[in-house]
Amino acid sequence: LMIEHLDQINRLQSHTDPGQPLVQLTVDEIEAAMEEPLNYAEERTDIIAPHFVFFVEDQVEKMCGAGMFESPNDLPCDSILTQGGLRITTTIDLGLQEIGERIVEENISATEERYGGHNGSIVAIRPATGEILTYVGSRDYDRDDIQGKVDIAISLQSHGSTMKPFTYLTAFEQGWVPSTQVRDEPLFLETGQGRQQVNNWNFSHLGTITARKALSESINTVAVRTLLEVGGNNMRDMAHRLGITDLQTGDCGPTITLGACETKQLDMVFAYSVFANNGVMKGRPTSEELPDGYRELDPVSVLKIEDAQGNVIYQFSTPEERQVVDPAYAYMVTDVLSKDAITWSRLTLDRPAASKTGTSEDFRDGVLLGFTPDLTVGVWMGNADNTAMAPGTFSSAGSGPMWRQFMLEAHSYLQLPPKDFEVPDSIETVKCGAKTEVFKEGREPTKPSCRPGRNPDASPTPTPKPPVFPTRILTTPTPTPTPMPTPTPTPAPDEPQESPIIFFYTVKIGDTMESIAQKFAVSVSAILVLNDRAANDQLNAGEVLKIPISVFD
């Protein structure tokens, strides 16, 4: 437009020096200016831990509405933050927050090109009090390219197989034990989309195994069978007792235990802190409007509120407690997650710890939830717009290293010595071959286990007749697989150790060896060798190929 109206521009006169031209431009000068690069000033939000700050603002309004403190000058609760002159002291540990932010940025930036996950979050809670110590809602609040303003910690996300402990806890309450015999075999569900199979991560089955092995190695068919037997509503009620505020409708079907229904990361971390406390929830009275049967306490984010005159109008001192599940049953879950699951995923720490992996369908969410007696931490990796990550991005590859690094640094920073999980008085141990198994004292198992119960002649868990569920059902969430160890060079210090795993890919119409190799960033020859195939072999839709994929432990 300047070139088009150049004559008019050059006839403009200066207001300070009448009769003189305001500017004299040429076409060459304008075109040269157009070629100069533009340097945009980055807009930054000058707030420390912005997602947590906005979360606390919301919590203070809700606490006011619930009558937990008197609003200054009788201000409406939705105006106290802007007009109340409040000084709010929160639970966040800024040193630990900085550690969390750094770990998310370092790990995501190092792996995003490979895995296609551009965002991450970390939430840490002190189980003994329910206090939120770390709240990293996203990798970077100010990055619009990753939708950084989305607060993952309170956004609904699939948490994959980290939902399974709620199912097995329900089973333990009904008389199961970790050594209960269960069946891992093909399972089909009738859905609104027809008959669909529930697949394990490696499309194979182990036959008769224990509930301990099924939970620790995240076997899908057993989890769904267990859910069908103990009852989906009972499992949801259990999740609500432990702190989950969603799952309010029953439209997910039996694959709710695989992450078919979405939950909040903060709720999941709060729920896992109940395991760390042997079934005790600790926090402050809830300010959420929840139905009966849901949690009665919330995580703690505010320690003190003062008005404009410095008067203390709210003070958190001692957490309230609720024994929401029997200590023995909560400990059974902890025993499995701390002795078997964390070893299976190769995320052990320098101290007793428990963990559970979770990978949602199509690798959209990678989740790691775990705890020690002193700290409960949840890590998420993925994309805020729900874009899938690269095939084979299991949670042990993406979220696992972040969780392990944060746990190690956090316990060191907080100067917490290693501590064993407390064994409830009601737990008794029994020698089962070379292993020791746990039971609740005075209660015989209701199903076959290493110690026969009241029904010793019963067969292992049968396949219940599956009901018909709505079309929202998900049938193939993929949990973290067991990495197959192979000799690898000793890694450099502080670098993640690589080990190859095998991913099983179902061939689709139009696939070629070249397109599959390109999809997984491997060579055609590697696929051919692993599957004992020749280059000119025909591919058929529906057949399963082994794909070599290298992941970080």
Coordinates of C-alpha atoms in Angstrom, one line a residue:
L1 CA 0.0 0.0 0.0
M2 CA 2.9 2.4 0.7
I3 CA 4.3 1.7 -2.8
E4 CA 0.8 2.2 -4.4
H5 CA 0.3 5.5 -2.6
L6 CA 3.9 6.6 -2.6
D7 CA 3.2 10.0 -4.4
Q8 CA 0.7 10.9 -1.7
I9 CA 3.0 9.8 1.1
N10 CA 5.9 11.9 -0.3
R11 CA 3.5 15.0 -0.5
L12 CA 2.8 14.9 3.2
Q13 CA 4.2 18.0 5.0
S14 CA 5.8 18.2 8.4
H15 CA 3.6 19.8 11.2
T16 CA 6.7 21.2 12.9
D17 CA 8.3 22.6 9.8
P18 CA 5.6 23.7 7.4
G19 CA 6.5 23.6 3.7
Q20 CA 8.9 20.7 4.3
P21 CA 8.1 17.1 3.4
L22 CA 7.3 14.8 6.3
V23 CA 9.2 11.9 4.6
Q24 CA 10.7 11.1 1.2
L25 CA 10.7 7.4 0.4
T26 CA 11.6 5.4 -2.7
V27 CA 10.3 2.0 -3.9
D28 CA 13.7 0.5 -3.3
E29 CA 13.8 1.7 0.3
I30 CA 10.3 0.3 1.0
E31 CA 11.2 -3.1 -0.6
A32 CA 14.4 -3.3 1.4
A33 CA 12.5 -2.6 4.6
M34 CA 10.1 -5.4 3.8
E35 CA 13.0 -7.8 3.6
E36 CA 14.3 -7.0 7.0
P37 CA 13.5 -9.7 9.6
L38 CA 11.0 -8.9 12.3
N39 CA 12.2 -9.4 15.9
Y40 CA 9.1 -10.0 18.1
A41 CA 9.4 -9.2 21.8
E42 CA 8.3 -12.4 23.7
E43 CA 5.3 -11.8 26.0
R44 CA 6.0 -13.5 29.4
T45 CA 3.7 -13.9 32.4
D46 CA 5.7 -12.5 35.2
I47 CA 4.3 -15.0 37.8
I48 CA 6.2 -17.7 39.6
A49 CA 4.4 -21.1 39.2
P50 CA 1.5 -19.4 37.3
H51 CA -0.7 -22.5 37.0
F52 CA -0.5 -23.0 40.8
V53 CA -1.3 -19.3 41.4
F54 CA -4.4 -19.5 39.4
F55 CA -5.4 -22.8 41.0
V56 CA -5.0 -21.2 44.5
E57 CA -7.1 -18.3 43.4
D58 CA -9.9 -20.7 42.5
Q59 CA -9.4 -22.6 45.7
V60 CA -9.7 -19.5 47.9
E61 CA -13.0 -18.5 46.2
K62 CA -14.3 -22.0 46.9
M63 CA -13.1 -22.0 50.5
C64 CA -14.8 -18.6 51.0
G65 CA -18.0 -20.0 49.5
A66 CA -17.8 -23.1 51.8
G67 CA -17.6 -20.8 54.8
M68 CA -14.0 -21.7 55.8
F69 CA -13.3 -18.1 56.6
E70 CA -15.2 -14.8 56.9
S71 CA -15.0 -12.6 53.8
P72 CA -13.4 -9.2 54.6
N73 CA -16.0 -6.4 54.7
D74 CA -18.7 -8.9 53.7
L75 CA -17.4 -8.9 50.1
P76 CA -18.9 -11.4 47.7
C77 CA -16.6 -14.4 47.5
D78 CA -16.0 -13.8 43.7
S79 CA -14.6 -10.3 44.6
I80 CA -12.3 -11.1 47.5
L81 CA -9.2 -11.7 45.3
T82 CA -9.5 -8.4 43.5
Q83 CA -11.0 -6.2 46.3
G84 CA -10.1 -8.0 49.6
G85 CA -6.4 -7.0 49.9
L86 CA -5.6 -10.6 50.9
R87 CA -2.2 -11.9 51.6
I88 CA -2.2 -15.7 50.9
T89 CA 0.5 -18.1 52.1
T90 CA 0.6 -21.3 50.0
T91 CA 2.0 -24.8 50.4
I92 CA 4.3 -24.6 47.4
D93 CA 8.0 -25.3 48.0
L94 CA 9.6 -23.0 45.4
G95 CA 12.9 -24.9 45.5
L96 CA 11.0 -28.2 44.7
Q97 CA 8.9 -26.3 42.1
E98 CA 12.1 -25.2 40.4
I99 CA 13.4 -28.7 40.3
G100 CA 10.1 -30.0 38.8
E101 CA 10.0 -27.2 36.1
R102 CA 13.7 -27.9 35.2
I103 CA 13.2 -31.7 34.9
V104 CA 10.1 -31.3 32.7
E105 CA 11.9 -28.9 30.4
E106 CA 15.1 -30.9 30.2
N107 CA 13.4 -34.2 29.5
I108 CA 10.8 -33.0 27.1
S109 CA 13.3 -31.0 25.0
A110 CA 15.6 -34.0 24.8
T111 CA 13.0 -36.4 23.6
E112 CA 10.3 -34.4 21.9
E113 CA 11.7 -34.9 18.4
R114 CA 11.9 -38.7 18.9
Y115 CA 8.7 -39.3 20.8
G116 CA 6.4 -36.4 19.6
G117 CA 5.4 -35.4 23.1
H118 CA 5.9 -31.7 23.6
N119 CA 4.4 -31.1 27.0
G120 CA 4.6 -32.4 30.5
S121 CA 3.5 -31.8 34.1
I122 CA 4.5 -32.9 37.6
V123 CA 2.4 -32.8 40.8
A124 CA 3.9 -33.7 44.2
I125 CA 1.9 -34.1 47.5
R126 CA 3.1 -34.8 51.0
P127 CA 1.0 -37.7 52.1
A128 CA 1.3 -37.0 55.8
T129 CA -0.5 -33.6 55.5
G130 CA -2.0 -33.5 52.0
E131 CA 0.0 -30.4 51.1
I132 CA 0.8 -29.7 47.5
L133 CA 4.5 -29.1 47.3
T134 CA 5.0 -29.0 43.5
Y135 CA 2.6 -28.1 40.8
V136 CA 4.0 -27.9 37.3
G137 CA 0.9 -27.5 35.2
S138 CA 2.7 -27.5 31.8
R139 CA 6.2 -27.3 30.4
D140 CA 6.0 -23.6 29.8
Y141 CA 2.9 -21.4 30.6
D142 CA 3.9 -18.8 28.0
R143 CA 4.4 -21.1 25.0
D144 CA 1.3 -21.0 22.8
D145 CA 2.8 -23.5 20.4
I146 CA 2.3 -26.3 23.0
Q147 CA -0.8 -24.7 24.5
G148 CA 1.2 -24.0 27.6
K149 CA -1.6 -22.1 29.3
V150 CA -3.6 -25.4 29.6
D151 CA -3.3 -26.6 33.2
I152 CA -2.7 -30.4 32.7
A153 CA -2.9 -31.0 36.5
I154 CA -6.6 -30.2 36.6
S155 CA -7.5 -31.1 33.0
L156 CA -9.2 -34.3 32.2
Q157 CA -6.8 -36.8 30.7
S158 CA -6.7 -40.6 30.3
H159 CA -4.5 -42.1 33.0
G160 CA -4.2 -45.5 31.4
S161 CA -3.4 -48.4 33.6
T162 CA -2.7 -46.3 36.6
M163 CA -6.5 -46.8 37.2
K164 CA -5.9 -50.6 37.8
P165 CA -5.0 -50.3 41.5
F166 CA -8.6 -49.1 42.2
T167 CA -9.9 -52.3 40.6
Y168 CA -7.6 -54.6 42.5
L169 CA -8.2 -52.7 45.8
T170 CA -11.9 -53.3 45.3
A171 CA -11.1 -57.0 44.7
F172 CA -9.0 -57.1 47.9
E173 CA -11.9 -55.6 49.8
Q174 CA -14.1 -58.4 48.5
G175 CA -11.7 -61.1 49.7
W176 CA -9.1 -61.4 47.0
V177 CA -5.4 -61.4 47.9
P178 CA -2.3 -60.7 45.8
S179 CA -1.7 -64.4 45.3
T180 CA -5.3 -65.0 44.1
Q181 CA -5.2 -67.1 40.9
V182 CA -6.6 -65.4 37.8
R183 CA -6.7 -66.2 34.1
D184 CA -4.9 -64.3 31.3
E185 CA -6.5 -65.5 28.1
P186 CA -8.3 -64.0 25.1
L187 CA -11.2 -61.7 26.1
F188 CA -13.9 -60.2 23.9
L189 CA -16.5 -57.6 24.8
E190 CA -19.8 -56.9 23.1
T191 CA -19.8 -53.1 22.4
G192 CA -22.0 -50.7 20.4
Q193 CA -19.4 -51.2 17.7
G194 CA -19.7 -54.9 17.7
R195 CA -17.5 -57.6 19.3
Q196 CA -14.1 -56.2 20.2
Q197 CA -11.1 -57.9 21.7
V198 CA -9.2 -56.6 24.8
N199 CA -5.5 -56.9 23.9
N200 CA -2.5 -57.1 26.1
W201 CA 0.5 -55.0 25.1
N202 CA 2.3 -57.9 23.4
F203 CA -0.8 -59.7 22.1
S204 CA 0.1 -62.8 24.1
H205 CA -1.3 -64.5 27.2
L206 CA 0.1 -66.2 30.2
G207 CA -2.7 -68.5 31.3
T208 CA -3.2 -68.9 35.1
I209 CA -1.2 -66.3 37.0
T210 CA -1.6 -64.4 40.3
A211 CA -3.3 -61.0 40.8
R212 CA 0.1 -59.8 41.9
K213 CA 1.7 -60.5 38.5
A214 CA -1.4 -59.2 36.7
L215 CA -1.2 -55.8 38.5
S216 CA 2.5 -55.4 38.5
E217 CA 2.9 -56.3 34.8
S218 CA -0.2 -54.4 33.8
I219 CA -2.1 -57.2 32.1
N220 CA -5.2 -55.9 30.4
T221 CA -7.3 -59.0 30.1
V222 CA -7.0 -59.8 33.8
A223 CA -7.8 -56.2 34.9
V224 CA -11.0 -56.2 32.8
R225 CA -12.0 -59.7 34.0
T226 CA -11.4 -58.5 37.6
L227 CA -13.5 -55.4 37.0
L228 CA -16.4 -57.5 35.6
E229 CA -16.3 -59.7 38.6
V230 CA -16.0 -57.1 41.3
G231 CA -18.4 -54.7 39.6
G232 CA -17.8 -51.5 37.7
N233 CA -19.9 -49.4 40.1
N234 CA -18.0 -50.8 43.1
M235 CA -14.7 -49.9 41.4
R236 CA -15.9 -46.3 40.7
D237 CA -17.2 -46.0 44.3
M238 CA -13.7 -47.0 45.4
A239 CA -12.0 -44.4 43.2
H240 CA -14.4 -41.8 44.6
R241 CA -13.6 -42.7 48.2
L242 CA -9.9 -42.3 47.4
G243 CA -10.3 -38.9 45.9
I244 CA -11.3 -39.0 42.3
T245 CA -13.9 -36.4 41.6
D246 CA -14.8 -37.5 38.0
L247 CA -16.1 -40.9 36.8
Q248 CA -19.6 -39.7 37.7
T249 CA -21.2 -41.5 34.8
G250 CA -21.0 -45.2 34.0
D251 CA -20.6 -44.9 30.2
C252 CA -17.0 -46.1 30.0
G253 CA -17.8 -49.8 30.3
P254 CA -15.4 -52.3 31.8
T255 CA -12.3 -50.7 30.2
I256 CA -12.6 -48.0 32.8
T257 CA -9.9 -50.0 34.5
L258 CA -7.7 -49.4 31.5
G259 CA -8.2 -45.6 31.5
A260 CA -11.3 -45.3 29.2
C261 CA -12.6 -42.6 31.5
E262 CA -10.6 -39.4 32.0
T263 CA -9.5 -38.1 35.4
K264 CA -7.5 -35.2 36.8
Q265 CA -3.8 -35.6 37.6
L266 CA -4.1 -33.8 40.9
D267 CA -6.9 -36.2 42.0
M268 CA -4.9 -39.2 41.0
V269 CA -1.9 -38.0 43.0
F270 CA -4.1 -37.3 46.0
A271 CA -5.7 -40.8 45.6
Y272 CA -2.2 -42.5 45.5
S273 CA -1.3 -40.7 48.7
V274 CA -4.0 -42.7 50.4
F275 CA -2.0 -45.8 49.5
A276 CA 1.1 -44.2 51.0
N277 CA -0.9 -43.7 54.2
N278 CA -2.2 -47.2 54.4
G279 CA -5.7 -46.2 53.5
V280 CA -5.8 -42.9 55.4
M281 CA -6.7 -39.7 53.5
K282 CA -5.2 -36.5 54.9
G283 CA -6.1 -32.9 53.9
R284 CA -8.6 -30.2 54.7
P285 CA -12.4 -30.3 54.5
T286 CA -13.5 -30.3 50.9
S287 CA -14.8 -27.1 49.3
E288 CA -15.9 -29.0 46.2
E289 CA -19.6 -29.7 45.6
L290 CA -19.4 -33.5 45.5
P291 CA -22.1 -36.2 45.8
D292 CA -22.4 -38.5 48.8
G293 CA -19.8 -41.2 48.9
Y294 CA -17.1 -39.0 47.3
R295 CA -14.0 -37.7 49.2
E296 CA -14.6 -35.5 52.2
L297 CA -11.2 -33.9 52.1
D298 CA -9.2 -31.9 49.5
P299 CA -5.5 -31.5 49.0
V300 CA -4.0 -28.5 50.9
S301 CA -2.8 -25.6 48.8
V302 CA -3.3 -22.7 51.3
L303 CA -1.6 -22.4 54.7
K304 CA -2.7 -18.9 55.8
I305 CA -4.9 -16.0 54.6
E306 CA -4.5 -12.5 56.1
D307 CA -6.8 -9.5 55.3
A308 CA -5.6 -6.0 54.4
Q309 CA -5.0 -5.1 58.1
G310 CA -2.9 -8.2 58.7
N311 CA -5.5 -10.1 60.6
V312 CA -5.4 -13.9 60.1
I313 CA -8.7 -15.0 58.7
Y314 CA -7.7 -18.6 57.8
Q315 CA -5.0 -20.8 59.2
F316 CA -4.2 -24.4 58.3
S317 CA -2.6 -26.2 61.1
T318 CA -3.3 -29.9 61.5
P319 CA -4.7 -32.0 58.6
E320 CA -7.9 -33.8 59.1
E321 CA -7.9 -37.6 58.5
R322 CA -10.3 -40.1 57.1
Q323 CA -9.7 -43.9 57.1
V324 CA -11.3 -44.4 53.6
V325 CA -10.2 -48.1 53.1
D326 CA -9.0 -50.8 55.4
P327 CA -5.2 -50.6 56.1
A328 CA -4.6 -54.2 55.1
Y329 CA -6.2 -53.8 51.6
A330 CA -4.4 -50.6 50.9
Y331 CA -1.1 -52.2 52.0
M332 CA -1.7 -55.1 49.6
V333 CA -1.6 -52.6 46.7
T334 CA 1.5 -50.9 48.0
D335 CA 3.2 -54.3 48.5
V336 CA 2.6 -55.2 44.8
L337 CA 3.6 -51.8 43.5
S338 CA 6.7 -51.5 45.6
K339 CA 8.1 -55.0 45.3
D340 CA 7.0 -56.0 41.7
A341 CA 5.6 -53.2 39.6
I342 CA 8.5 -50.8 40.1
T343 CA 11.0 -53.5 39.4
W344 CA 9.2 -54.6 36.3
S345 CA 9.2 -51.0 34.9
R346 CA 12.9 -50.6 36.0
L347 CA 12.2 -47.4 37.9
T348 CA 13.6 -48.4 41.3
L349 CA 15.0 -45.6 43.6
D350 CA 17.6 -45.5 46.3
R351 CA 14.9 -46.3 48.8
P352 CA 11.6 -48.2 49.2
A353 CA 9.1 -46.8 46.6
A354 CA 6.0 -47.9 44.7
S355 CA 5.0 -47.0 41.2
K356 CA 2.5 -47.7 38.5
T357 CA 2.8 -47.0 34.8
G358 CA 0.0 -45.9 32.5
T359 CA -0.1 -45.4 28.7
S360 CA -3.4 -44.4 27.0
E361 CA -4.7 -45.6 23.7
D362 CA -2.7 -44.5 20.7
F363 CA 0.1 -43.2 23.0
R364 CA -1.7 -39.9 23.7
D365 CA -0.9 -39.9 27.4
G366 CA 2.1 -41.3 29.2
V367 CA 1.6 -41.3 33.0
L368 CA 3.7 -42.4 36.0
L369 CA 2.2 -42.4 39.5
G370 CA 4.2 -43.4 42.5
F371 CA 5.1 -42.8 46.1
T372 CA 7.4 -43.3 49.0
P373 CA 6.1 -42.9 52.6
D374 CA 7.1 -39.2 52.4
L375 CA 6.2 -38.1 48.9
T376 CA 3.5 -38.9 46.3
V377 CA 4.3 -37.8 42.7
G378 CA 2.5 -37.9 39.4
V379 CA 4.1 -37.2 36.0
W380 CA 2.3 -36.7 32.7
M381 CA 3.8 -36.5 29.2
G382 CA 1.9 -35.9 26.0
N383 CA 0.3 -33.0 24.0
A384 CA -2.3 -30.6 25.4
D385 CA -4.3 -30.8 22.1
N386 CA -4.5 -34.7 22.6
T387 CA -2.3 -35.4 19.6
A388 CA -0.9 -38.9 19.7
M389 CA 2.8 -39.3 20.4
A390 CA 5.0 -41.6 18.4
P391 CA 4.1 -45.3 18.4
G392 CA 6.0 -47.1 21.1
T393 CA 6.2 -44.1 23.5
F394 CA 5.3 -46.1 26.6
S395 CA 5.2 -44.3 29.9
S396 CA 8.3 -46.0 31.1
A397 CA 10.1 -44.3 28.2
G398 CA 8.7 -40.8 28.6
S399 CA 7.2 -40.1 32.0
G400 CA 9.3 -42.8 33.8
P401 CA 12.7 -41.1 33.6
M402 CA 11.1 -37.7 34.7
W403 CA 9.4 -39.4 37.7
R404 CA 12.5 -41.2 38.8
Q405 CA 14.7 -38.1 38.4
F406 CA 12.3 -35.9 40.3
M407 CA 11.9 -38.5 43.1
L408 CA 15.7 -38.8 43.6
E409 CA 16.3 -35.0 43.5
A410 CA 13.2 -34.2 45.7
H411 CA 14.1 -36.6 48.5
S412 CA 17.7 -35.3 48.4
Y413 CA 16.5 -31.7 48.4
L414 CA 14.0 -32.3 51.3
Q415 CA 16.8 -34.3 53.2
L416 CA 14.5 -37.2 53.6
P417 CA 16.2 -40.5 54.7
P418 CA 15.1 -43.8 53.2
K419 CA 12.1 -45.2 55.0
D420 CA 10.3 -48.5 54.8
F421 CA 6.5 -48.7 54.2
E422 CA 4.7 -49.3 57.5
V423 CA 3.1 -52.7 57.6
P424 CA -0.3 -52.6 59.3
D425 CA -0.8 -54.8 62.4
S426 CA -3.6 -56.6 60.5
I427 CA -1.2 -57.9 57.8
E428 CA 0.2 -61.4 58.2
T429 CA 2.7 -63.0 55.9
V430 CA 2.7 -66.6 54.7
K431 CA 5.5 -68.5 52.9
C432 CA 4.5 -69.4 49.4
G433 CA 7.3 -71.5 48.0
A434 CA 10.3 -69.2 47.6
K435 CA 8.1 -66.1 48.1
T436 CA 6.3 -64.5 51.0
E437 CA 2.7 -63.4 50.4
V438 CA 0.5 -61.0 52.4
F439 CA -3.0 -61.7 53.8
K440 CA -5.3 -59.9 56.2
E441 CA -5.2 -61.5 59.5
G442 CA -8.3 -63.4 60.4
R443 CA -9.8 -63.4 56.9
E444 CA -9.6 -66.3 54.6
P445 CA -9.3 -65.6 50.9
T446 CA -12.5 -66.0 49.0
K447 CA -10.7 -67.4 45.9
P448 CA -7.9 -69.9 45.3
S449 CA -4.5 -68.5 46.3
C450 CA -1.3 -69.8 47.8
R451 CA -3.3 -70.2 51.0
P452 CA -6.7 -71.9 50.2
G453 CA -9.7 -70.1 51.6
R454 CA -13.3 -71.0 52.2
N455 CA -13.7 -72.2 48.6
P456 CA -10.5 -74.2 47.9
D457 CA -12.1 -76.2 45.1
A458 CA -13.1 -73.1 43.1
S459 CA -11.6 -72.6 39.7
P460 CA -9.5 -69.5 38.9
T461 CA -11.3 -66.3 38.0
P462 CA -13.8 -67.2 35.2
T463 CA -14.7 -65.0 32.3
P464 CA -18.0 -63.4 33.3
K465 CA -20.6 -63.0 30.6
P466 CA -19.8 -59.5 29.3
P467 CA -22.6 -57.0 29.1
V468 CA -23.2 -54.6 26.2
F469 CA -21.7 -51.2 26.8
P470 CA -21.9 -47.9 24.9
T471 CA -19.8 -47.0 22.0
R472 CA -17.5 -44.8 24.0
I473 CA -15.7 -48.0 25.2
L474 CA -12.0 -48.3 24.5
T475 CA -10.6 -51.7 24.1
T476 CA -6.9 -51.4 23.5
P477 CA -5.2 -49.0 25.9
T478 CA -1.5 -50.0 25.9
P479 CA 0.2 -50.3 29.3
T480 CA 3.9 -50.2 29.7
P481 CA 5.5 -53.4 28.5
T482 CA 8.3 -55.4 30.0
P483 CA 11.5 -54.1 28.3
M484 CA 13.6 -57.0 26.9
P485 CA 17.1 -56.6 28.2
T486 CA 20.0 -57.0 25.8
P487 CA 23.7 -56.2 26.3
T488 CA 24.3 -52.5 25.9
P489 CA 27.3 -50.4 26.4
T490 CA 27.6 -48.7 29.8
P491 CA 25.9 -45.3 29.5
A492 CA 27.6 -42.1 30.4
P493 CA 26.8 -40.7 33.9
D494 CA 23.4 -39.0 34.2
E495 CA 22.3 -40.3 30.8
P496 CA 19.3 -42.6 30.4
Q497 CA 20.2 -46.1 29.5
E498 CA 18.7 -47.4 26.3
S499 CA 17.3 -50.9 26.0
P500 CA 15.4 -52.3 23.0
I501 CA 11.9 -53.5 23.3
I502 CA 9.5 -55.1 20.8
F503 CA 6.3 -53.3 19.7
F504 CA 3.6 -55.4 18.0
Y505 CA 2.0 -53.7 15.1
T506 CA -1.2 -54.8 13.3
V507 CA -0.8 -54.4 9.5
K508 CA -3.4 -52.1 7.9
I509 CA -4.7 -51.9 4.4
G510 CA -2.2 -50.1 2.2
D511 CA 0.8 -50.7 4.5
T512 CA 4.1 -51.7 3.0
M513 CA 7.3 -52.7 4.7
E514 CA 8.8 -49.3 3.7
S515 CA 5.9 -47.3 5.1
I516 CA 5.9 -49.3 8.4
A517 CA 9.7 -48.9 8.8
Q518 CA 9.3 -45.1 8.2
K519 CA 6.4 -44.9 10.7
F520 CA 8.6 -46.4 13.4
A521 CA 11.9 -44.9 12.3
V522 CA 13.6 -48.3 11.9
S523 CA 15.1 -50.0 8.9
V524 CA 13.2 -52.4 6.7
S525 CA 16.0 -55.0 7.2
A526 CA 15.5 -54.9 11.0
I527 CA 11.8 -55.7 10.7
L528 CA 12.5 -58.5 8.2
V529 CA 15.1 -60.1 10.4
L530 CA 13.0 -59.9 13.5
N531 CA 9.9 -61.4 11.8
D532 CA 11.9 -64.0 9.7
R533 CA 10.5 -62.4 6.5
A534 CA 11.9 -61.9 3.0
A535 CA 11.8 -58.5 1.3
N536 CA 9.3 -59.7 -1.4
D537 CA 6.9 -61.3 1.1
Q538 CA 3.3 -60.1 0.8
L539 CA 1.8 -58.2 3.7
N540 CA -1.8 -59.0 4.7
A541 CA -4.0 -56.6 6.6
G542 CA -4.6 -57.9 10.1
E543 CA -1.3 -59.8 10.5
V544 CA 0.9 -58.7 13.4
L545 CA 4.5 -57.7 12.9
K546 CA 7.2 -57.3 15.6
I547 CA 8.8 -53.9 15.5
P548 CA 12.2 -53.2 17.2
I549 CA 11.9 -50.0 19.2
S550 CA 14.5 -48.6 21.5
V551 CA 13.2 -46.8 24.6
F552 CA 14.8 -45.1 27.7
D553 CA 14.5 -47.2 30.8

